Short mmCIF file of C-alpha atoms in Angstrom, two decimals:
data_model
loop_
_atom_site.label_atom_id
_atom_site.label_comp_id
_atom_site.label_asym_id
_atom_site.label_seq_id
_atom_site.Cartn_x
_atom_site.Cartn_y
_atom_site.Cartn_z
CA MET A 774 -3.04 9.83 -37.26
CA ASP A 775 -6.74 8.61 -36.18
CA GLY A 776 -7.39 12.40 -33.85
CA PHE A 777 -4.60 13.38 -31.44
CA GLY A 778 -4.44 13.07 -28.21
CA ILE A 779 -3.68 17.15 -28.21
CA ARG A 780 -2.23 20.05 -30.65
CA ILE A 781 0.19 22.60 -30.84
CA GLU A 782 -0.62 24.54 -33.26
CA GLY A 783 1.94 28.03 -33.89
CA LEU A 784 1.89 28.92 -30.03
CA SER A 785 4.46 31.22 -28.54
CA LYS A 786 5.05 32.85 -24.81
CA ARG A 787 6.35 36.42 -24.90
CA TYR A 788 7.85 37.20 -21.41
CA GLY A 789 7.89 40.72 -20.51
CA GLU A 790 7.59 44.47 -23.24
CA GLY A 791 9.46 46.28 -25.34
CA ASP A 792 13.44 46.78 -25.69
CA THR A 793 13.22 43.12 -22.73
CA ALA A 794 10.94 41.18 -24.27
CA VAL A 795 11.54 37.58 -24.53
CA ASP A 796 10.93 34.62 -26.66
CA ALA A 797 10.61 31.83 -25.00
CA LEU A 798 8.61 29.97 -27.88
CA LYS A 799 8.38 30.97 -31.26
CA ASP A 800 5.70 30.07 -32.94
CA VAL A 801 5.29 26.47 -32.20
CA ASN A 802 3.49 23.07 -33.61
CA MET A 803 3.07 19.28 -32.23
CA THR A 804 0.82 17.26 -32.54
CA VAL A 805 0.83 13.70 -30.22
CA ALA A 806 -1.70 10.67 -31.13
CA PRO A 807 -3.87 8.99 -28.49
CA GLY A 808 -1.60 5.72 -27.35
CA GLU A 809 2.08 7.44 -28.73
CA VAL A 810 4.98 8.78 -26.96
CA VAL A 811 7.18 11.17 -28.21
CA GLY A 812 10.34 12.37 -27.07
CA LEU A 813 11.01 16.35 -26.76
CA ILE A 814 14.63 16.94 -27.00
CA GLY A 815 16.93 20.26 -26.83
CA PRO A 816 19.05 22.75 -25.09
CA SER A 817 19.59 24.96 -22.61
CA GLY A 818 17.11 27.82 -22.81
CA SER A 819 15.74 26.81 -26.10
CA GLY A 820 12.40 25.87 -23.94
CA LYS A 821 11.15 23.06 -22.91
CA SER A 822 9.68 23.67 -19.48
CA THR A 823 7.73 26.83 -21.34
CA LEU A 824 6.48 24.24 -23.68
CA LEU A 825 5.68 21.83 -20.56
CA LYS A 826 3.51 24.85 -18.46
CA CYS A 827 1.69 25.97 -20.94
CA LEU A 828 0.94 22.18 -22.27
CA GLY A 829 0.46 21.90 -17.98
CA ALA A 830 -1.86 25.37 -18.33
CA VAL A 831 0.88 26.06 -15.24
CA ILE A 832 1.54 30.28 -17.53
CA GLU A 833 -1.27 31.11 -20.13
CA PRO A 834 0.62 31.11 -23.92
CA THR A 835 0.50 34.92 -25.81
CA THR A 836 -0.80 33.32 -28.98
CA GLY A 837 -1.40 29.78 -29.91
CA LYS A 838 -4.00 27.36 -29.75
CA MET A 839 -3.84 23.72 -27.01
CA THR A 840 -6.28 20.70 -28.90
CA LEU A 841 -7.27 18.15 -25.68
CA GLY A 842 -9.03 15.01 -27.38
CA ASP A 843 -11.14 17.45 -29.74
CA GLU A 844 -11.82 20.37 -27.71
CA VAL A 845 -10.15 23.15 -27.77
CA ILE A 846 -7.98 24.27 -24.49
CA TYR A 847 -7.19 27.69 -24.99
CA ASP A 848 -7.44 29.37 -28.92
CA ASN A 849 -4.71 33.31 -27.91
CA GLY A 850 -6.63 32.88 -24.49
CA TRP A 851 -8.09 29.85 -22.11
CA LYS A 852 -11.15 28.19 -23.24
CA ILE A 853 -11.05 26.41 -20.35
CA PRO A 854 -12.23 28.21 -17.06
CA ASP A 855 -11.31 26.08 -14.41
CA LEU A 856 -8.17 25.13 -15.49
CA ARG A 857 -6.84 24.01 -11.62
CA ALA A 858 -9.37 20.33 -12.89
CA LEU A 859 -8.08 20.48 -15.78
CA ARG A 860 -4.85 19.83 -14.10
CA ARG A 861 -6.49 18.34 -11.86
CA ASP A 862 -8.67 15.57 -14.45
CA ARG A 863 -7.29 15.85 -18.12
CA ILE A 864 -3.16 16.84 -17.99
CA GLY A 865 -1.45 13.49 -16.37
CA PHE A 866 1.88 14.75 -14.84
CA VAL A 867 6.21 12.48 -14.19
CA PHE A 868 8.59 14.77 -12.91
CA GLN A 869 12.01 13.84 -12.51
CA ALA A 870 11.40 12.89 -8.85
CA PRO A 871 8.47 10.65 -8.17
CA TYR A 872 6.77 13.15 -5.75
CA LEU A 873 4.34 10.34 -3.54
CA ILE A 874 3.58 12.06 -0.08
CA PRO A 875 5.80 10.63 2.15
CA PHE A 876 2.22 10.11 4.43
CA LEU A 877 0.82 8.06 3.39
CA ASP A 878 0.50 4.56 1.47
CA VAL A 879 1.77 3.27 -2.12
CA ILE A 880 -1.87 3.10 -2.71
CA ASP A 881 -3.46 6.33 -1.40
CA ASN A 882 -0.68 8.57 -3.57
CA VAL A 883 -2.77 7.14 -6.74
CA ALA A 884 -6.22 7.63 -5.53
CA LEU A 885 -5.64 10.19 -4.37
CA LEU A 886 -6.72 12.36 -7.71
CA PRO A 887 -9.20 10.87 -8.76
CA MET A 888 -10.84 10.49 -4.79
CA LEU A 889 -9.96 14.48 -5.46
CA ALA A 890 -12.27 14.70 -8.76
CA GLY A 891 -15.20 14.16 -6.53
CA ARG A 892 -15.21 9.65 -7.32
CA PRO A 893 -15.68 7.38 -3.92
CA ASN A 894 -12.89 6.24 -2.22
CA GLY A 895 -13.98 2.01 -3.51
CA GLU A 896 -13.72 2.87 -6.63
CA SER A 897 -10.70 5.72 -6.57
CA ARG A 898 -7.96 2.75 -5.28
CA LYS A 899 -10.02 0.20 -7.20
CA ARG A 900 -9.04 2.31 -10.06
CA ALA A 901 -5.31 2.31 -7.06
CA LEU A 902 -4.75 -1.44 -7.09
CA GLU A 903 -5.21 -2.00 -11.10
CA LEU A 904 -2.67 0.79 -12.06
CA LEU A 905 -0.61 -0.51 -9.95
CA GLU A 906 -1.28 -4.17 -10.30
CA ALA A 907 -0.29 -2.71 -14.15
CA LEU A 908 3.03 -1.58 -13.50
CA ASP A 909 4.35 -4.24 -11.35
CA VAL A 910 4.55 -2.76 -8.19
CA GLY A 911 0.72 -4.48 -6.91
CA HIS A 912 2.21 -6.29 -4.00
CA ARG A 913 3.89 -2.36 -3.04
CA ALA A 914 0.33 -1.28 -2.49
CA LYS A 915 -0.18 -0.82 0.68
CA ALA A 916 4.12 0.10 1.43
CA GLN A 917 5.15 3.28 2.91
CA PRO A 918 6.95 5.53 -0.52
CA SER A 919 10.38 5.58 2.04
CA GLN A 920 10.70 1.66 1.27
CA LEU A 921 10.59 1.88 -2.28
CA SER A 922 13.31 2.24 -4.40
CA GLY A 923 13.48 4.64 -7.10
CA GLY A 924 12.49 2.49 -9.93
CA GLU A 925 9.37 1.50 -7.88
CA GLN A 926 8.63 4.91 -6.57
CA GLN A 927 9.04 6.42 -10.44
CA ARG A 928 6.65 2.94 -10.85
CA VAL A 929 4.28 4.23 -8.44
CA ALA A 930 4.27 8.54 -9.88
CA ILE A 931 3.44 7.23 -13.83
CA ALA A 932 0.49 5.18 -11.22
CA ARG A 933 -0.54 8.16 -10.12
CA ALA A 934 -0.58 10.98 -13.81
CA LEU A 935 -2.94 7.65 -15.62
CA ALA A 936 -5.26 7.55 -12.00
CA ASN A 937 -7.86 9.93 -13.35
CA GLN A 938 -6.96 8.47 -16.88
CA PRO A 939 -5.72 11.78 -19.36
CA PRO A 940 -5.88 12.17 -22.61
CA VAL A 941 -2.52 13.17 -21.97
CA ILE A 942 1.20 12.51 -20.23
CA LEU A 943 3.40 15.78 -19.43
CA ALA A 944 6.32 13.29 -18.33
CA ASP A 945 9.65 15.83 -17.67
CA GLU A 946 13.40 14.05 -16.87
CA PRO A 947 10.87 10.59 -16.39
CA THR A 948 14.72 8.81 -16.16
CA ALA A 949 17.21 11.24 -15.21
CA PRO A 950 17.58 9.86 -11.00
CA LEU A 951 17.48 5.71 -12.30
CA ASP A 952 20.29 3.74 -13.70
CA SER A 953 20.11 2.47 -17.93
CA GLU A 954 18.64 -0.50 -16.97
CA ARG A 955 15.29 1.59 -14.40
CA ALA A 956 15.12 4.81 -17.28
CA LEU A 957 14.70 1.59 -19.96
CA SER A 958 12.74 -0.45 -18.23
CA VAL A 959 10.17 3.25 -17.68
CA VAL A 960 10.42 3.72 -20.86
CA ARG A 961 8.60 0.45 -21.55
CA ILE A 962 5.93 0.74 -18.91
CA LEU A 963 5.43 4.69 -20.85
CA ASN A 964 4.46 3.14 -24.13
CA GLN A 965 2.08 -0.16 -22.62
CA MET A 966 0.77 2.56 -20.68
CA ALA A 967 0.33 4.47 -23.90
CA GLN A 968 -0.99 1.58 -25.67
CA GLN A 969 -3.26 1.04 -21.92
CA PHE A 970 -4.89 3.86 -22.57
CA ASN A 971 -4.83 5.31 -25.08
CA THR A 972 -2.81 8.43 -23.51
CA ALA A 973 -0.90 10.95 -25.75
CA ILE A 974 2.69 11.28 -23.61
CA ILE A 975 5.67 13.93 -24.12
CA VAL A 976 9.10 13.21 -21.80
CA VAL A 977 11.51 15.70 -22.45
CA THR A 978 14.42 14.06 -21.31
CA HIS A 979 18.48 15.03 -21.53
CA ASP A 980 19.02 11.35 -21.36
CA GLU A 981 20.84 10.08 -24.41
CA LYS A 982 20.27 6.12 -23.51
CA ILE A 983 16.73 6.02 -23.85
CA ILE A 984 16.74 8.97 -26.71
CA PRO A 985 16.56 5.63 -29.47
CA THR A 986 13.64 4.41 -28.56
CA PHE A 987 11.24 7.99 -29.54
CA LYS A 988 9.27 6.71 -32.88
CA ARG A 989 9.25 9.97 -33.56
CA ILE A 990 11.39 12.71 -31.48
CA TYR A 991 9.71 16.82 -32.43
CA HIS A 992 14.01 19.45 -30.88
CA ILE A 993 13.00 22.87 -29.24
CA ARG A 994 16.26 25.28 -30.25
CA ASP A 995 14.97 29.36 -30.03
CA GLY A 996 12.14 28.72 -29.50
CA LYS A 997 10.71 26.69 -32.22
CA THR A 998 10.23 23.14 -32.75
CA PHE A 999 11.12 20.56 -35.81
CA GLU A 1000 10.61 16.63 -35.99
CA GLU A 1001 11.91 13.58 -36.91
CA ASN A 1002 11.63 10.53 -37.08
CA GLY A 1003 13.15 8.60 -34.23
CA LEU A 1004 15.00 4.72 -34.06
CA ALA A 1005 12.39 3.46 -31.99
CA LEU A 1006 15.07 0.78 -30.45
CA ASN A 1007 12.39 -0.19 -28.09
#
């Protein structure tokens, strides 16, 4: 791989102390290149959610190192003073539910993050419209979220995740509420967007119908990861 979008080295997370301590993550290693979509799968309680929260700078790991792009963001302690700005500007999130703001139209839902990052309103809205058009929902820019189908809402959520051009997107069960056709469509879109914007994307999923689409898969079990090549049927 030439470079990486995110690299995790020896990451661990322990909850509690002494006899009641629980090791949710144990020496996790993972590398995702720019333009790559990688699957992360594992049973409930395996550590997937904990790993995603660490990657998203939502909780602090116990030990290890995380590098985002060419910058170390965590090395046995946070190296970034403003984690809120890190999450807003450099990490995109796509969830199982779209979580669109119901009283904003589609274009404003996508433009909001760049605006909060200090970009001019006109520039933010232009960027939002470009993303919506790339995702084939540009014609819905003035619609309210309640007027969209489930698949359209998830496309808008992906556009929002890309709005600040983050080097990494974390997608947590993004296809769970969708039927097979729409689920595969979302995965194709994630792959297209990863390549178009040189973004590293990690998809946490239980969705068996999309697992064969990943070229690389990380399994997590009992807090430890191991990698295998996917089938890449897409």
